PDB file of C-alpha atoms in Angstrom:
ATOM      1  CA  MET A 187      -5.792  17.339   8.579  1.00  0.00           C
ATOM      2  CA  ILE A 188      -3.310  19.406   7.484  1.00  0.00           C
ATOM      3  CA  LYS A 189      -3.344  19.614   3.167  1.00  0.00           C
ATOM      4  CA  VAL A 190       0.813  19.643   2.242  1.00  0.00           C
ATOM      5  CA  LEU A 191       1.980  20.643  -1.174  1.00  0.00           C
ATOM      6  CA  ILE A 192       5.523  20.479  -1.820  1.00  0.00           C
ATOM      7  CA  ALA A 193       7.112  22.167  -4.094  1.00  0.00           C
ATOM      8  CA  ASP A 194      11.435  21.297  -4.780  1.00  0.00           C
ATOM      9  CA  ASP A 195      13.341  21.103  -7.752  1.00  0.00           C
ATOM     10  CA  GLN A 196      14.845  17.674  -6.125  1.00  0.00           C
ATOM     11  CA  ALA A 197      12.236  14.582  -6.461  1.00  0.00           C
ATOM     12  CA  MET A 198      14.669  12.807  -3.457  1.00  0.00           C
ATOM     13  CA  VAL A 199      14.115  16.066  -1.134  1.00  0.00           C
ATOM     14  CA  ARG A 200       9.910  15.843  -2.412  1.00  0.00           C
ATOM     15  CA  GLN A 201       9.997  11.860  -2.223  1.00  0.00           C
ATOM     16  CA  GLY A 202      12.043  12.450   1.420  1.00  0.00           C
ATOM     17  CA  PHE A 203      10.243  15.635   3.262  1.00  0.00           C
ATOM     18  CA  GLY A 204       6.281  13.258   1.926  1.00  0.00           C
ATOM     19  CA  ALA A 205       6.999  10.473   3.662  1.00  0.00           C
ATOM     20  CA  LEU A 206       8.085  12.299   6.874  1.00  0.00           C
ATOM     21  CA  LEU A 207       5.016  14.101   6.945  1.00  0.00           C
ATOM     22  CA  GLY A 208       2.311  11.828   5.035  1.00  0.00           C
ATOM     23  CA  SER A 209       3.304   9.422   8.047  1.00  0.00           C
ATOM     24  CA  GLN A 210       1.737  12.201  10.779  1.00  0.00           C
ATOM     25  CA  PRO A 211      -1.631  11.351  11.941  1.00  0.00           C
ATOM     26  CA  ASP A 212      -2.902  15.415  11.437  1.00  0.00           C
ATOM     27  CA  ILE A 213      -1.051  15.777   8.042  1.00  0.00           C
ATOM     28  CA  VAL A 214      -2.091  14.043   4.574  1.00  0.00           C
ATOM     29  CA  VAL A 215       0.380  15.249   1.328  1.00  0.00           C
ATOM     30  CA  VAL A 216      -2.436  16.506  -1.421  1.00  0.00           C
ATOM     31  CA  GLY A 217       0.789  17.103  -4.183  1.00  0.00           C
ATOM     32  CA  ASP A 218       3.794  17.922  -5.174  1.00  0.00           C
ATOM     33  CA  ALA A 219       5.909  20.385  -7.682  1.00  0.00           C
ATOM     34  CA  ALA A 220       9.345  20.525  -9.390  1.00  0.00           C
ATOM     35  CA  ASP A 221       9.350  24.301 -10.211  1.00  0.00           C
ATOM     36  CA  GLY A 222       7.793  27.306  -8.687  1.00  0.00           C
ATOM     37  CA  ALA A 223       4.980  28.129 -11.983  1.00  0.00           C
ATOM     38  CA  ALA A 224       3.700  24.459 -11.598  1.00  0.00           C
ATOM     39  CA  ALA A 225       4.045  24.601  -7.558  1.00  0.00           C
ATOM     40  CA  VAL A 226       1.550  28.357  -7.769  1.00  0.00           C
ATOM     41  CA  ALA A 227      -0.322  26.162 -10.341  1.00  0.00           C
ATOM     42  CA  GLN A 228      -1.230  22.977  -7.737  1.00  0.00           C
ATOM     43  CA  ALA A 229      -1.677  25.943  -4.858  1.00  0.00           C
ATOM     44  CA  ARG A 230      -4.771  26.486  -7.068  1.00  0.00           C
ATOM     45  CA  GLU A 231      -5.812  23.514  -8.083  1.00  0.00           C
ATOM     46  CA  LEU A 232      -5.334  21.385  -5.098  1.00  0.00           C
ATOM     47  CA  ALA A 233      -6.067  24.562  -2.228  1.00  0.00           C
ATOM     48  CA  PRO A 234      -3.460  23.232   0.466  1.00  0.00           C
ATOM     49  CA  ASP A 235      -3.124  24.565   3.794  1.00  0.00           C
ATOM     50  CA  VAL A 236       0.441  25.068   3.420  1.00  0.00           C
ATOM     51  CA  VAL A 237       2.748  24.899   0.773  1.00  0.00           C
ATOM     52  CA  LEU A 238       6.433  24.213   1.542  1.00  0.00           C
ATOM     53  CA  MET A 239       8.151  25.876  -0.874  1.00  0.00           C
ATOM     54  CA  ASP A 240      11.656  25.338  -2.401  1.00  0.00           C
ATOM     55  CA  ILE A 241      13.711  28.784  -3.164  1.00  0.00           C
ATOM     56  CA  ARG A 242      16.477  28.117  -6.089  1.00  0.00           C
ATOM     57  CA  MET A 243      14.577  26.410  -8.475  1.00  0.00           C
ATOM     58  CA  PRO A 244      13.869  26.432 -12.580  1.00  0.00           C
ATOM     59  CA  VAL A 245      11.275  28.205 -14.213  1.00  0.00           C
ATOM     60  CA  MET A 246      10.082  30.556 -11.235  1.00  0.00           C
ATOM     61  CA  ASP A 247      11.724  30.450  -8.188  1.00  0.00           C
ATOM     62  CA  GLY A 248      10.448  29.802  -4.784  1.00  0.00           C
ATOM     63  CA  LEU A 249      10.216  33.621  -3.784  1.00  0.00           C
ATOM     64  CA  GLU A 250       8.026  34.700  -7.009  1.00  0.00           C
ATOM     65  CA  ALA A 251       5.913  31.547  -6.565  1.00  0.00           C
ATOM     66  CA  THR A 252       4.603  32.819  -2.735  1.00  0.00           C
ATOM     67  CA  ARG A 253       4.054  36.546  -3.949  1.00  0.00           C
ATOM     68  CA  ARG A 254       1.784  34.848  -6.869  1.00  0.00           C
ATOM     69  CA  ILE A 255       0.518  32.197  -4.208  1.00  0.00           C
ATOM     70  CA  GLY A 256      -0.489  35.627  -1.854  1.00  0.00           C
ATOM     71  CA  ASP A 257      -3.419  34.930   0.804  1.00  0.00           C
ATOM     72  CA  GLY A 258      -4.317  31.633   0.126  1.00  0.00           C
ATOM     73  CA  PRO A 259      -2.277  28.165   1.439  1.00  0.00           C
ATOM     74  CA  LYS A 260       0.575  29.165   4.280  1.00  0.00           C
ATOM     75  CA  VAL A 261       4.129  28.997   2.374  1.00  0.00           C
ATOM     76  CA  LEU A 262       7.071  27.560   4.830  1.00  0.00           C
ATOM     77  CA  ILE A 263      10.336  28.468   3.015  1.00  0.00           C
ATOM     78  CA  LEU A 264      12.937  25.392   2.866  1.00  0.00           C
ATOM     79  CA  THR A 265      15.934  26.260   1.627  1.00  0.00           C
ATOM     80  CA  THR A 266      19.892  25.068   2.611  1.00  0.00           C
ATOM     81  CA  PHE A 267      21.026  28.603   2.393  1.00  0.00           C
ATOM     82  CA  ASP A 268      20.174  30.631   5.286  1.00  0.00           C
ATOM     83  CA  LEU A 269      21.607  34.007   3.879  1.00  0.00           C
ATOM     84  CA  ASP A 270      19.809  37.408   4.896  1.00  0.00           C
ATOM     85  CA  ASP A 271      18.434  38.808   1.629  1.00  0.00           C
ATOM     86  CA  TYR A 272      16.234  35.506   1.164  1.00  0.00           C
ATOM     87  CA  VAL A 273      14.936  35.370   5.128  1.00  0.00           C
ATOM     88  CA  TYR A 274      13.770  39.361   4.206  1.00  0.00           C
ATOM     89  CA  GLU A 275      13.027  38.438   0.512  1.00  0.00           C
ATOM     90  CA  ALA A 276      10.786  35.268   1.935  1.00  0.00           C
ATOM     91  CA  LEU A 277       9.204  37.123   4.347  1.00  0.00           C
ATOM     92  CA  ARG A 278       8.758  41.062   1.927  1.00  0.00           C
ATOM     93  CA  SER A 279       6.611  38.197  -0.132  1.00  0.00           C
ATOM     94  CA  GLY A 280       4.280  36.919   2.086  1.00  0.00           C
ATOM     95  CA  ALA A 281       5.968  33.612   3.034  1.00  0.00           C
ATOM     96  CA  SER A 282       4.990  33.071   7.067  1.00  0.00           C
ATOM     97  CA  GLY A 283       7.916  30.676   8.287  1.00  0.00           C
ATOM     98  CA  PHE A 284      11.148  29.979   7.465  1.00  0.00           C
ATOM     99  CA  LEU A 285      13.031  26.567   7.780  1.00  0.00           C
ATOM    100  CA  LEU A 286      16.786  25.147   6.792  1.00  0.00           C
ATOM    101  CA  LYS A 287      16.642  21.552   5.483  1.00  0.00           C
ATOM    102  CA  ASP A 288      18.968  20.265   7.367  1.00  0.00           C
ATOM    103  CA  ALA A 289      16.770  21.122  10.693  1.00  0.00           C
ATOM    104  CA  PRO A 290      15.195  17.965  12.841  1.00  0.00           C
ATOM    105  CA  ALA A 291      12.530  16.100  11.144  1.00  0.00           C
ATOM    106  CA  ALA A 292      10.906  17.152  14.573  1.00  0.00           C
ATOM    107  CA  ASP A 293      11.234  20.873  13.575  1.00  0.00           C
ATOM    108  CA  LEU A 294       9.732  20.144  10.531  1.00  0.00           C
ATOM    109  CA  ILE A 295       6.596  18.940  11.108  1.00  0.00           C
ATOM    110  CA  ASN A 296       6.176  21.538  14.257  1.00  0.00           C
ATOM    111  CA  ALA A 297       6.690  23.692  10.754  1.00  0.00           C
ATOM    112  CA  VAL A 298       3.586  22.537   9.174  1.00  0.00           C
ATOM    113  CA  ARG A 299       1.565  22.335  11.674  1.00  0.00           C
ATOM    114  CA  VAL A 300       2.409  25.973  13.369  1.00  0.00           C
ATOM    115  CA  VAL A 301       2.139  27.828   9.959  1.00  0.00           C
ATOM    116  CA  ALA A 302      -1.295  25.950   9.537  1.00  0.00           C
ATOM    117  CA  ALA A 303      -2.619  27.157  12.899  1.00  0.00           C
ATOM    118  CA  GLY A 304      -2.613  30.540  11.610  1.00  0.00           C
ATOM    119  CA  ASP A 305       0.806  31.234  13.908  1.00  0.00           C
ATOM    120  CA  ALA A 306       4.492  32.379  12.049  1.00  0.00           C
ATOM    121  CA  LEU A 307       7.757  29.981  12.762  1.00  0.00           C
ATOM    122  CA  LEU A 308      10.343  32.655  13.215  1.00  0.00           C
ATOM    123  CA  ALA A 309      13.359  31.717  15.106  1.00  0.00           C
ATOM    124  CA  PRO A 310      15.667  33.868  17.401  1.00  0.00           C
ATOM    125  CA  SER A 311      17.896  33.891  14.401  1.00  0.00           C
ATOM    126  CA  VAL A 312      15.738  34.899  11.464  1.00  0.00           C
ATOM    127  CA  THR A 313      14.169  37.280  13.970  1.00  0.00           C
ATOM    128  CA  ARG A 314      17.700  38.393  14.528  1.00  0.00           C
ATOM    129  CA  ARG A 315      18.550  38.608  11.325  1.00  0.00           C
ATOM    130  CA  LEU A 316      15.481  40.691   9.862  1.00  0.00           C
ATOM    131  CA  ILE A 317      16.926  43.089  12.347  1.00  0.00           C
ATOM    132  CA  ALA A 318      20.024  43.640  11.163  1.00  0.00           C
ATOM    133  CA  GLU A 319      18.920  44.042   7.820  1.00  0.00           C
ATOM    134  CA  PHE A 320      16.936  47.364   8.949  1.00  0.00           C
ATOM    135  CA  ALA A 321      19.893  48.415  11.083  1.00  0.00           C
ATOM    136  CA  THR A 322      21.811  48.448   7.925  1.00  0.00           C
ATOM    137  CA  ARG A 323      20.252  50.799   5.911  1.00  0.00           C
ATOM    138  CA  PRO A 324      20.465  54.409   6.562  1.00  0.00           C
ATOM    139  CA  SER A 325      18.432  56.038   9.275  1.00  0.00           C
ATOM    140  CA  HIS A 326      14.935  59.000   8.642  1.00  0.00           C
ATOM    141  CA  ASP A 327      12.548  60.714   9.839  1.00  0.00           C
ATOM    142  CA  ARG A 328       9.407  58.553   8.313  1.00  0.00           C
ATOM    143  CA  PRO A 329       5.483  59.572   8.773  1.00  0.00           C
ATOM    144  CA  ARG A 330       3.728  57.493  11.132  1.00  0.00           C
ATOM    145  CA  PRO A 331       1.325  55.512   9.152  1.00  0.00           C
ATOM    146  CA  VAL A 332      -2.398  56.207   9.416  1.00  0.00           C
ATOM    147  CA  ALA A 333      -3.243  53.232  10.308  1.00  0.00           C
ATOM    148  CA  LEU A 334      -1.368  52.890  13.589  1.00  0.00           C
ATOM    149  CA  ASN A 335      -3.678  55.417  14.733  1.00  0.00           C
ATOM    150  CA  ALA A 336      -6.385  52.223  14.807  1.00  0.00           C
ATOM    151  CA  LEU A 337      -4.205  50.734  17.275  1.00  0.00           C
ATOM    152  CA  THR A 338      -4.638  51.116  21.012  1.00  0.00           C
ATOM    153  CA  PRO A 339      -1.678  52.076  23.146  1.00  0.00           C
ATOM    154  CA  ARG A 340      -1.884  48.356  24.269  1.00  0.00           C
ATOM    155  CA  GLU A 341      -1.957  47.172  21.160  1.00  0.00           C
ATOM    156  CA  THR A 342       0.861  49.181  19.647  1.00  0.00           C
ATOM    157  CA  ASP A 343       3.143  47.551  23.280  1.00  0.00           C
ATOM    158  CA  VAL A 344       2.526  44.224  21.765  1.00  0.00           C
ATOM    159  CA  LEU A 345       3.467  44.661  17.959  1.00  0.00           C
ATOM    160  CA  ARG A 346       6.538  46.212  19.263  1.00  0.00           C
ATOM    161  CA  LEU A 347       7.020  43.474  21.714  1.00  0.00           C
ATOM    162  CA  ILE A 348       6.303  41.636  18.486  1.00  0.00           C
ATOM    163  CA  ALA A 349       8.952  42.852  16.367  1.00  0.00           C
ATOM    164  CA  ARG A 350      11.219  42.295  18.958  1.00  0.00           C
ATOM    165  CA  GLY A 351      10.715  38.784  18.750  1.00  0.00           C
ATOM    166  CA  ARG A 352       9.604  37.960  21.394  1.00  0.00           C
ATOM    167  CA  SER A 353       7.090  34.903  21.774  1.00  0.00           C
ATOM    168  CA  ASN A 354       3.360  34.456  23.590  1.00  0.00           C
ATOM    169  CA  GLN A 355       4.463  33.901  27.104  1.00  0.00           C
ATOM    170  CA  GLU A 356       7.291  36.852  26.637  1.00  0.00           C
ATOM    171  CA  ILE A 357       5.063  39.366  26.174  1.00  0.00           C
ATOM    172  CA  ALA A 358       1.831  38.152  28.428  1.00  0.00           C
ATOM    173  CA  GLU A 359       4.827  38.815  31.500  1.00  0.00           C
ATOM    174  CA  ASP A 360       6.375  41.740  30.273  1.00  0.00           C
ATOM    175  CA  LEU A 361       2.787  43.256  30.280  1.00  0.00           C
ATOM    176  CA  VAL A 362       1.268  41.404  33.539  1.00  0.00           C
ATOM    177  CA  VAL A 363      -1.245  40.430  31.098  1.00  0.00           C
ATOM    178  CA  ALA A 364      -2.266  36.238  30.753  1.00  0.00           C
ATOM    179  CA  GLU A 365      -0.966  34.453  26.894  1.00  0.00           C
ATOM    180  CA  GLN A 366      -4.534  34.709  26.155  1.00  0.00           C
ATOM    181  CA  THR A 367      -5.256  38.302  26.449  1.00  0.00           C
ATOM    182  CA  VAL A 368      -2.124  38.628  24.463  1.00  0.00           C
ATOM    183  CA  LYS A 369      -3.669  36.292  21.622  1.00  0.00           C
ATOM    184  CA  SER A 370      -6.631  38.433  21.366  1.00  0.00           C
ATOM    185  CA  HIS A 371      -4.168  41.720  21.238  1.00  0.00           C
ATOM    186  CA  ILE A 372      -2.551  39.679  17.860  1.00  0.00           C
ATOM    187  CA  GLY A 373      -5.889  38.950  16.412  1.00  0.00           C
ATOM    188  CA  ARG A 374      -7.074  42.314  16.428  1.00  0.00           C
ATOM    189  CA  ILE A 375      -3.936  43.606  15.724  1.00  0.00           C
ATOM    190  CA  LEU A 376      -4.201  41.902  12.736  1.00  0.00           C
ATOM    191  CA  ALA A 377      -7.288  42.608  11.527  1.00  0.00           C
ATOM    192  CA  LYS A 378      -6.615  46.216  11.893  1.00  0.00           C
ATOM    193  CA  LEU A 379      -3.177  46.222   9.671  1.00  0.00           C
ATOM    194  CA  ASN A 380      -4.874  43.467   7.201  1.00  0.00           C
ATOM    195  CA  LEU A 381      -2.030  41.231   7.592  1.00  0.00           C
ATOM    196  CA  ARG A 382      -1.651  37.428   7.062  1.00  0.00           C
ATOM    197  CA  ASP A 383       0.492  36.737  10.674  1.00  0.00           C
ATOM    198  CA  ARG A 384       3.193  37.095  13.016  1.00  0.00           C
ATOM    199  CA  ALA A 385       6.029  37.572  10.001  1.00  0.00           C
ATOM    200  CA  GLN A 386       3.845  39.861   8.085  1.00  0.00           C
ATOM    201  CA  ALA A 387       4.085  41.927  11.705  1.00  0.00           C
ATOM    202  CA  VAL A 388       7.440  42.055  12.057  1.00  0.00           C
ATOM    203  CA  VAL A 389       8.092  43.635   8.289  1.00  0.00           C
ATOM    204  CA  PHE A 390       5.597  46.124   8.805  1.00  0.00           C
ATOM    205  CA  ALA A 391       6.878  47.198  11.562  1.00  0.00           C
ATOM    206  CA  TYR A 392      10.594  47.710  11.229  1.00  0.00           C
ATOM    207  CA  GLU A 393       8.839  49.141   7.839  1.00  0.00           C
ATOM    208  CA  THR A 394       6.878  52.054   9.308  1.00  0.00           C
ATOM    209  CA  GLY A 395       9.555  52.894  11.834  1.00  0.00           C
ATOM    210  CA  LEU A 396       6.893  52.106  14.880  1.00  0.00           C
ATOM    211  CA  VAL A 397      10.905  49.656  15.672  1.00  0.00           C
ATOM    212  CA  VAL A 398      13.989  50.836  15.258  1.00  0.00           C
ATOM    213  CA  PRO A 399      16.879  48.580  15.376  1.00  0.00           C
ATOM    214  CA  GLY A 400      19.204  49.100  18.313  1.00  0.00           C
TER     215      GLY A 400
END
């Protein structure tokens, strides 16, 4: 069972999401929180697999709550605000996914399962905005991080393609390898770079200059 904690300052949203997710045979809602501080406390107490996290909440916002939760449960950011700075800061804060509240119910259910399975939920539109964020920054030469030296040439290729928003299937087609081979490469990349998931890999690739926009 996937244990889910719902953090949103609107009671109707918590109840609606709770009823939707609770109706699934493989998902159980273990709690809900009306602000970020309560979300952090409940995440530590209830040990959920996934936290659905609103961004704008009283006491503590969802971005700060995500940072404080750290490497515990996976965080899926839910918001009505489709803004660039929120997308970027949510990923930098450690979120594993980003979904708008007006997404279809099936997308929310799928998102919970994807994030719980250890994958990142980065829709193409989110990846494009992330790339655009870096494209607006002054370009300058960055020293190659020592951590990148641990990657094999093929793993480096895979990381570049992840940062371009390519799916595992697309990477497999590009490199003419099996999709399972791609998954193995990604697992080793995350382990070597001490990254939690695909979302952090994308941010890492751009912040280190391994991939440049354009």
